[in-house]
Coordinates of C-alpha atoms and ligand atoms in Angstrom, one line a residue:
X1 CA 211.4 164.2 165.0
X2 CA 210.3 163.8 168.2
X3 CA 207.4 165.5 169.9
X4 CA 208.5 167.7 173.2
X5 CA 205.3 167.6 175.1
X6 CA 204.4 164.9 177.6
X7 CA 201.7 163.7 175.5
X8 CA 199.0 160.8 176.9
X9 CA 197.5 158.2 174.7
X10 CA 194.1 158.2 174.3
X11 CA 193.8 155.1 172.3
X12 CA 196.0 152.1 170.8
X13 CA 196.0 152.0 167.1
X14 CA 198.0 150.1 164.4
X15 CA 198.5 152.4 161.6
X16 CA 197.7 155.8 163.9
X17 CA 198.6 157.8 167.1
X18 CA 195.7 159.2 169.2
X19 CA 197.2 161.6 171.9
X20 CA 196.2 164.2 174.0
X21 CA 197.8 167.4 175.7
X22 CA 195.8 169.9 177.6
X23 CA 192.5 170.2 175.7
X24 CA 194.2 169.0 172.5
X25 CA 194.0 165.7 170.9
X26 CA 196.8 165.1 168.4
X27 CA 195.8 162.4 165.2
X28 CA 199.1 161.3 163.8
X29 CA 199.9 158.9 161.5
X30 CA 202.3 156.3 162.1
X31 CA 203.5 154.4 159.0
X32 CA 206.9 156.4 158.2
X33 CA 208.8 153.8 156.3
X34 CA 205.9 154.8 154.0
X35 CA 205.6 158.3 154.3
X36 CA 202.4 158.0 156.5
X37 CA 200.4 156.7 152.9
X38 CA 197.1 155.5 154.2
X39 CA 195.7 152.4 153.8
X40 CA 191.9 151.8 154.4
X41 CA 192.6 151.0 157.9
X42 CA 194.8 154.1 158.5
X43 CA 191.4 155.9 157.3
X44 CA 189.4 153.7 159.7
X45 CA 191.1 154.3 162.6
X46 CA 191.2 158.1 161.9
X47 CA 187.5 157.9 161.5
X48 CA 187.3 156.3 165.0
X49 CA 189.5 158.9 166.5
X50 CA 187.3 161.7 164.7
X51 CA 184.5 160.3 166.7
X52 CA 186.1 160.5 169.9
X53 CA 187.4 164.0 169.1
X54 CA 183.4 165.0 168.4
X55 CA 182.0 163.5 171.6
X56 CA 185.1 163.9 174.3
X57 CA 184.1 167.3 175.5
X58 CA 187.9 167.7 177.2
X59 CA 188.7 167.9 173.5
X60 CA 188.6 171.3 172.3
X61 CA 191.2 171.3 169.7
X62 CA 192.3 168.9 166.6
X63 CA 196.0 168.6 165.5
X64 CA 196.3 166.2 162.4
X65 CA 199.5 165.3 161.6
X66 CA 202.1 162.9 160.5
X67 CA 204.8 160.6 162.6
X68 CA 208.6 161.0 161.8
X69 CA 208.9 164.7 160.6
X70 CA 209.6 163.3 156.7
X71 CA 206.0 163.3 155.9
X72 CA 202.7 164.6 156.7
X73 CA 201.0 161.7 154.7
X74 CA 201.6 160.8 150.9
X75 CA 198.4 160.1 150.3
X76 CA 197.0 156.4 149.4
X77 CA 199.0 153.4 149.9
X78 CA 199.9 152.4 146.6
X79 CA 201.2 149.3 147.5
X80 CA 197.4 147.9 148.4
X81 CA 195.6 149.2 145.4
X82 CA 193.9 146.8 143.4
X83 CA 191.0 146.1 141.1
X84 CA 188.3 147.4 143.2
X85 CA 190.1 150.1 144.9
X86 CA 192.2 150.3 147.5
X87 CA 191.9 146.8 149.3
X88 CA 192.5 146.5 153.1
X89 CA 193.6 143.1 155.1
X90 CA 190.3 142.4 155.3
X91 CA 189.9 142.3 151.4
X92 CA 186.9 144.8 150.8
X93 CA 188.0 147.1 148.2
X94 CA 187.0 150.6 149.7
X95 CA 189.0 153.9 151.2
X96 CA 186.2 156.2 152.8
X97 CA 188.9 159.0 152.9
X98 CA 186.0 160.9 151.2
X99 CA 184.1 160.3 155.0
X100 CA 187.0 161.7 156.6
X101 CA 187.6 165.4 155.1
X102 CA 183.8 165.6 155.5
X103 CA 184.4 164.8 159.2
X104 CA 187.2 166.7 159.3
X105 CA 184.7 169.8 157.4
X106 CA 181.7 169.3 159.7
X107 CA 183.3 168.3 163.4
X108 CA 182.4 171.8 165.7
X109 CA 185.9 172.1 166.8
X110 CA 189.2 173.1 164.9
X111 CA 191.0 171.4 162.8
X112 CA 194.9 172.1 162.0
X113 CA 196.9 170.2 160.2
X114 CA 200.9 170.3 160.9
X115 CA 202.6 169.6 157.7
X116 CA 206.6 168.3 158.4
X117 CA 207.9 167.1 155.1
X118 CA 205.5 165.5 152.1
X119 CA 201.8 166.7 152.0
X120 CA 201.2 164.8 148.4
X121 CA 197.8 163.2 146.8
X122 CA 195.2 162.2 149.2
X123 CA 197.5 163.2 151.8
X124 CA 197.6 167.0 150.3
X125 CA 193.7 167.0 150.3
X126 CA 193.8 166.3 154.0
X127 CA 195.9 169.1 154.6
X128 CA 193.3 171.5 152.6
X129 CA 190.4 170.2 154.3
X130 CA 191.9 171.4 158.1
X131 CA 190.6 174.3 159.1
X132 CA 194.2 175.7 159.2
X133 CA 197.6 174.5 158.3
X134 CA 200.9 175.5 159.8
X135 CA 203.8 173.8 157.5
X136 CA 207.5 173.3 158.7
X137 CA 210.2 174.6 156.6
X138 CA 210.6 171.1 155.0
X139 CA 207.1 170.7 154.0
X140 CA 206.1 169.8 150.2
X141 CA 202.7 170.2 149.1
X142 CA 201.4 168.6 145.4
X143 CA 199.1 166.5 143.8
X144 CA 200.5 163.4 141.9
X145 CA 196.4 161.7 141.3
X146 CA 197.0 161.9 137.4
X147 CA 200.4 160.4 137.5
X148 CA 199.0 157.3 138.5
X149 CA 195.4 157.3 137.2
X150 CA 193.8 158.7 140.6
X151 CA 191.8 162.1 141.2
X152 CA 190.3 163.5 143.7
X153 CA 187.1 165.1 142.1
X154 CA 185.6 166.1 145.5
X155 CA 187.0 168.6 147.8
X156 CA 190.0 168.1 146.0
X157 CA 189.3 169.9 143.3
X158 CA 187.1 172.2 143.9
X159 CA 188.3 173.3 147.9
X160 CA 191.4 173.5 146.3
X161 CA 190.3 176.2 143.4
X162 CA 188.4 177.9 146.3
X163 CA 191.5 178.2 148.4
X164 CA 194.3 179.0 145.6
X165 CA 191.8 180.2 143.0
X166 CA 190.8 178.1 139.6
X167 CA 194.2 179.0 137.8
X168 CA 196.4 177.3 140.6
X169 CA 194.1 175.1 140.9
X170 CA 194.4 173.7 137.7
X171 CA 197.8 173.8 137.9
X172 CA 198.6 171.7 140.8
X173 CA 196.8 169.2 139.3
X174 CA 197.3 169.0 135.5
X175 CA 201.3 169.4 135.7
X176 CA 201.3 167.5 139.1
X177 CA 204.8 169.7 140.4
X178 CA 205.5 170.0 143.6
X179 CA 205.9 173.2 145.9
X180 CA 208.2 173.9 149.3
X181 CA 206.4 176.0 151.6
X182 CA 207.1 179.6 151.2
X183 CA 205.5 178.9 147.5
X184 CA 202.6 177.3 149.5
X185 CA 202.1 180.4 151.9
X186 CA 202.3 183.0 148.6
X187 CA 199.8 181.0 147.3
X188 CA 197.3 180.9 150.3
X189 CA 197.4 177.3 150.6
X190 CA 198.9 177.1 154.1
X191 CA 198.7 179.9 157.0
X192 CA 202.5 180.3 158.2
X193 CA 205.7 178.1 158.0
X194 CA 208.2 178.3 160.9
X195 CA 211.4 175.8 161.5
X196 CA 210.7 172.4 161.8
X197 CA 211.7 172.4 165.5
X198 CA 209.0 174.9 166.0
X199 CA 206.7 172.8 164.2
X200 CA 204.9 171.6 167.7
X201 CA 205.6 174.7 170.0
X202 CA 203.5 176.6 167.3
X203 CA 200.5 174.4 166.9
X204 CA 200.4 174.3 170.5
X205 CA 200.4 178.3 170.7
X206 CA 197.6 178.3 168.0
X207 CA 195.9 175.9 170.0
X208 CA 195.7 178.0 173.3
X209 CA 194.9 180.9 171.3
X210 CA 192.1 179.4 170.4
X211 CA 190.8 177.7 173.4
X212 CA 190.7 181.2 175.2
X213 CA 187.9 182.4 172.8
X214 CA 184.5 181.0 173.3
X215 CA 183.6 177.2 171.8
X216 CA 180.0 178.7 170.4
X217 CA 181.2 181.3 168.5
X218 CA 184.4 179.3 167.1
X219 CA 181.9 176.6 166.4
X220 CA 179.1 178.9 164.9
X221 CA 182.1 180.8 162.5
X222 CA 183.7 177.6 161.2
X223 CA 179.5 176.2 160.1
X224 CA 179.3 179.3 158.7
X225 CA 182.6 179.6 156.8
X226 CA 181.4 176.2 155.6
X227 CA 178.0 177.7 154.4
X228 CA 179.7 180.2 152.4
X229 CA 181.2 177.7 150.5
X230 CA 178.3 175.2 149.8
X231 CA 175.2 175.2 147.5
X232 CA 172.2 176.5 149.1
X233 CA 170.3 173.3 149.9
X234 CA 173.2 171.5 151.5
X235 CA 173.8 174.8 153.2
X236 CA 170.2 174.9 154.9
X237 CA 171.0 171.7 156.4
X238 CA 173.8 172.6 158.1
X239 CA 172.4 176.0 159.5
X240 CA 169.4 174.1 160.8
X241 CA 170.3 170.9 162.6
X242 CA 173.9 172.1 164.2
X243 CA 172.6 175.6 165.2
X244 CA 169.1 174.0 166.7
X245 CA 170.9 171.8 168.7
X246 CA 173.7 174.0 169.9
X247 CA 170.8 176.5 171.1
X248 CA 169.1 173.7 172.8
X249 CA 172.0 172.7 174.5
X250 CA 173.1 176.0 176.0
X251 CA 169.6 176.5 177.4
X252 CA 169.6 173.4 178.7
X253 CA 173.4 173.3 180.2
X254 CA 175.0 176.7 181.0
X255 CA 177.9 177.2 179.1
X256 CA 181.1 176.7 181.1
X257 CA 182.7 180.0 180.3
X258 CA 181.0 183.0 182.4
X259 CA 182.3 185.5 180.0
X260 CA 180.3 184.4 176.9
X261 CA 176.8 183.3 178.9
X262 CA 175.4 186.9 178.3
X263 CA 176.2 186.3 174.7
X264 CA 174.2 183.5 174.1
X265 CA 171.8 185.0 176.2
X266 CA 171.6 187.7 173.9
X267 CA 171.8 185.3 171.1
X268 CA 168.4 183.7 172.4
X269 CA 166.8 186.9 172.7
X270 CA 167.6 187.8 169.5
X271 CA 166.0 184.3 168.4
X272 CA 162.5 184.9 170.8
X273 CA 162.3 187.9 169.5
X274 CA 162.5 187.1 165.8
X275 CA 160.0 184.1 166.9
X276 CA 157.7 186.8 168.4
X277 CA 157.9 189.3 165.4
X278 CA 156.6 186.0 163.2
X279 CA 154.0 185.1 165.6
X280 CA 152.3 188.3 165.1
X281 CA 153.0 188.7 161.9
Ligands
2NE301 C1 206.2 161.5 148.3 C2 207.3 161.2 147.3 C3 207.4 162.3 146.3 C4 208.6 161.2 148.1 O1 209.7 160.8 147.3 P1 211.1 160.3 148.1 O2 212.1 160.1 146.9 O3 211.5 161.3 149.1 O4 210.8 159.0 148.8 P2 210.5 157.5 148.2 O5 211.7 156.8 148.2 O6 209.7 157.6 147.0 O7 209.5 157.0 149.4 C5 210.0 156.3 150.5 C6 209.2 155.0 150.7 O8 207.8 155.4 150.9 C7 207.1 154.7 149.9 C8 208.0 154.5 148.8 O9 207.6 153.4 147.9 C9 209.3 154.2 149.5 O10 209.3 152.8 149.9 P3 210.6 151.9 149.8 O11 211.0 151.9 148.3 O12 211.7 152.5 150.6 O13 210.2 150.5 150.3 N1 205.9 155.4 149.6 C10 205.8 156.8 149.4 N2 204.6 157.2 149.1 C11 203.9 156.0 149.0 C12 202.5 155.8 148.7 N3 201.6 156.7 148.4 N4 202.1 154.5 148.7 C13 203.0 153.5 149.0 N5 204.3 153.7 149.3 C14 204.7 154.9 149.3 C15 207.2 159.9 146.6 O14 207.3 158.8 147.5 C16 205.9 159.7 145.9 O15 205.7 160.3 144.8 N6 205.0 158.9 146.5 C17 203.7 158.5 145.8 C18 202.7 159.5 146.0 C19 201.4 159.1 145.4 O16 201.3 158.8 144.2 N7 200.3 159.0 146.2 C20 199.1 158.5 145.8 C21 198.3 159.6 145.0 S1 196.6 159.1 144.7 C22 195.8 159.4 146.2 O17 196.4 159.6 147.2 C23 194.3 159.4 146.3 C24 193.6 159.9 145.2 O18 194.1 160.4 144.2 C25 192.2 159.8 145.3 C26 191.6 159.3 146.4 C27 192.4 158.9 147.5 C28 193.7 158.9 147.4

């Protein structure tokens, strides 16, 4: 599968692509002869490009996604698993995918993963961590951890149970079968499927839908969509430091869109006047 758009490289990997296309950056990764496993520096180099996506303010939307059009990722590279872990050329036995879905969970920008073919172990976790997922016709979702004495006890599990419910949950992963796409969208585990040759045209189209709408609010939605989710005291965190800062910055910078400058400005108010009600009180 090749993709249509005249996409632009924003920077030279080994194991990943790093592309961008008006406003959106597209994370891809590039090891098809493996079904895009990852390998500790596949999740390296998608940490880097994570990073990028966070600061580059050009960047308003993430596509995550897979090269070839047989796979979206199978998860971890069997092949380099060994006592300690998963073992990289450099021989320190460590993954980090955990530091990726929370990157993936806490970055202020959406995240949608494009599922073409196999979405299995790790690689199916990744998928359920993006904010969204829009899976090709050919896509096949499952978790295969317990087939070869692996788990994912994190948001594996239990973002999994919240998005398909404990039953399914526990049924994905104790009987490790797989499931095409129309049984992943009945189930709530992916958004839509089209035809694989639609596969970029409609992440694009999702993308511009929501790059019209206004960063803050998408941002401020997708933290508390999070918070909904979380314990209480991890929650309180995430509230604070994110919301603080946003506010800060807007007062500080006007926000480029002229449509939604009254609504933060109404925003603050509300805040002052909270902060006034306290004083007095
Ligand atoms: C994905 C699946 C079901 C596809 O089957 P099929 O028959 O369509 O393809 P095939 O022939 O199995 O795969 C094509 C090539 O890709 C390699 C295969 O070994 C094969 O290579 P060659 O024989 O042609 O040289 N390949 C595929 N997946 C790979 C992998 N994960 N690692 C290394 N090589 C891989 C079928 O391929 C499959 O079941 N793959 C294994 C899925 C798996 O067990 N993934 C790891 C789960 S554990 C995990 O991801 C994990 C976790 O549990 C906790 C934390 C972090 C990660």
């Amino acid at each position: 599968m090749n993709w249509k758009q005249n996409w632009e490289t924003i920077r030279e990997y080994d194991e990943i692509k790093f592309d961008f296309f008006e406003g959106i950056a597209k994370i891809s990764i590039n090891r098809p002869e493996k079904h895009n496993a990852f390998t500790p520096r596949t999740v390296i180099e998608m940490i880097d490009a994570m990073n990028i996506c966070r600061d580059d303010t050009n960047i308003e939307v993430i596509i995550f996604t897979g090269e070839g059009g047989k796979a979206f990722c199978s998860g971890g590279d069997q092949s380099v698993r060994g006592h300690g872990g998963y073992v990289g050329k450099d021989e320190v036995p460590r993954l980090n995918v955990l530091d990726l879905q929370k990157q993936i969970r806490s970055i202020p920008k959406v995240v949608i993963a494009a599922v073409a073919g196999w979405s299995i172990g790790g690689g199916h976790v990744l998928h359920v961590v993006c904010d969204l997922t829009i899976a090709a016709e050919n896509a096949m979702f499952g978790q295969t951890g317990p087939k070869v004495g692996s788990f994912d006890g994190g948001f594996g599990a239990s973002y999994l149970a919240r998005s398909v419910g404990q039953k399914k949950a526990r049924e994905i992963w104790f009987l490790c079968d797989q499931y095409n796409a129309q049984q992943a969208l009945d189930m709530g585990l992916v958004n839509t499927v089209v035809p694989l040759e639609e596969l970029e045209d409609t992440f694009i189209e999702w993308a511009k839908k929501i790059q019209e709408k206004s960063p803050l609010a998408i941002r401020m939605l997708k933290s508390s969509l999070m918070q909904n989710w979380m314990g209480k005291r991890e929650s309180r965190n995430w509230q604070g430091i994110p919301h603080c800062f946003i506010i800060y910055r807007m007062k500080r910078k006007k926000e480029e869109m002229p449509l939604w400058k009254n609504v933060n400005r109404i925003f603050l108010n509300i805040l002052s006047f909270h902060k006034s009600l306290a004083t007095k009180g």
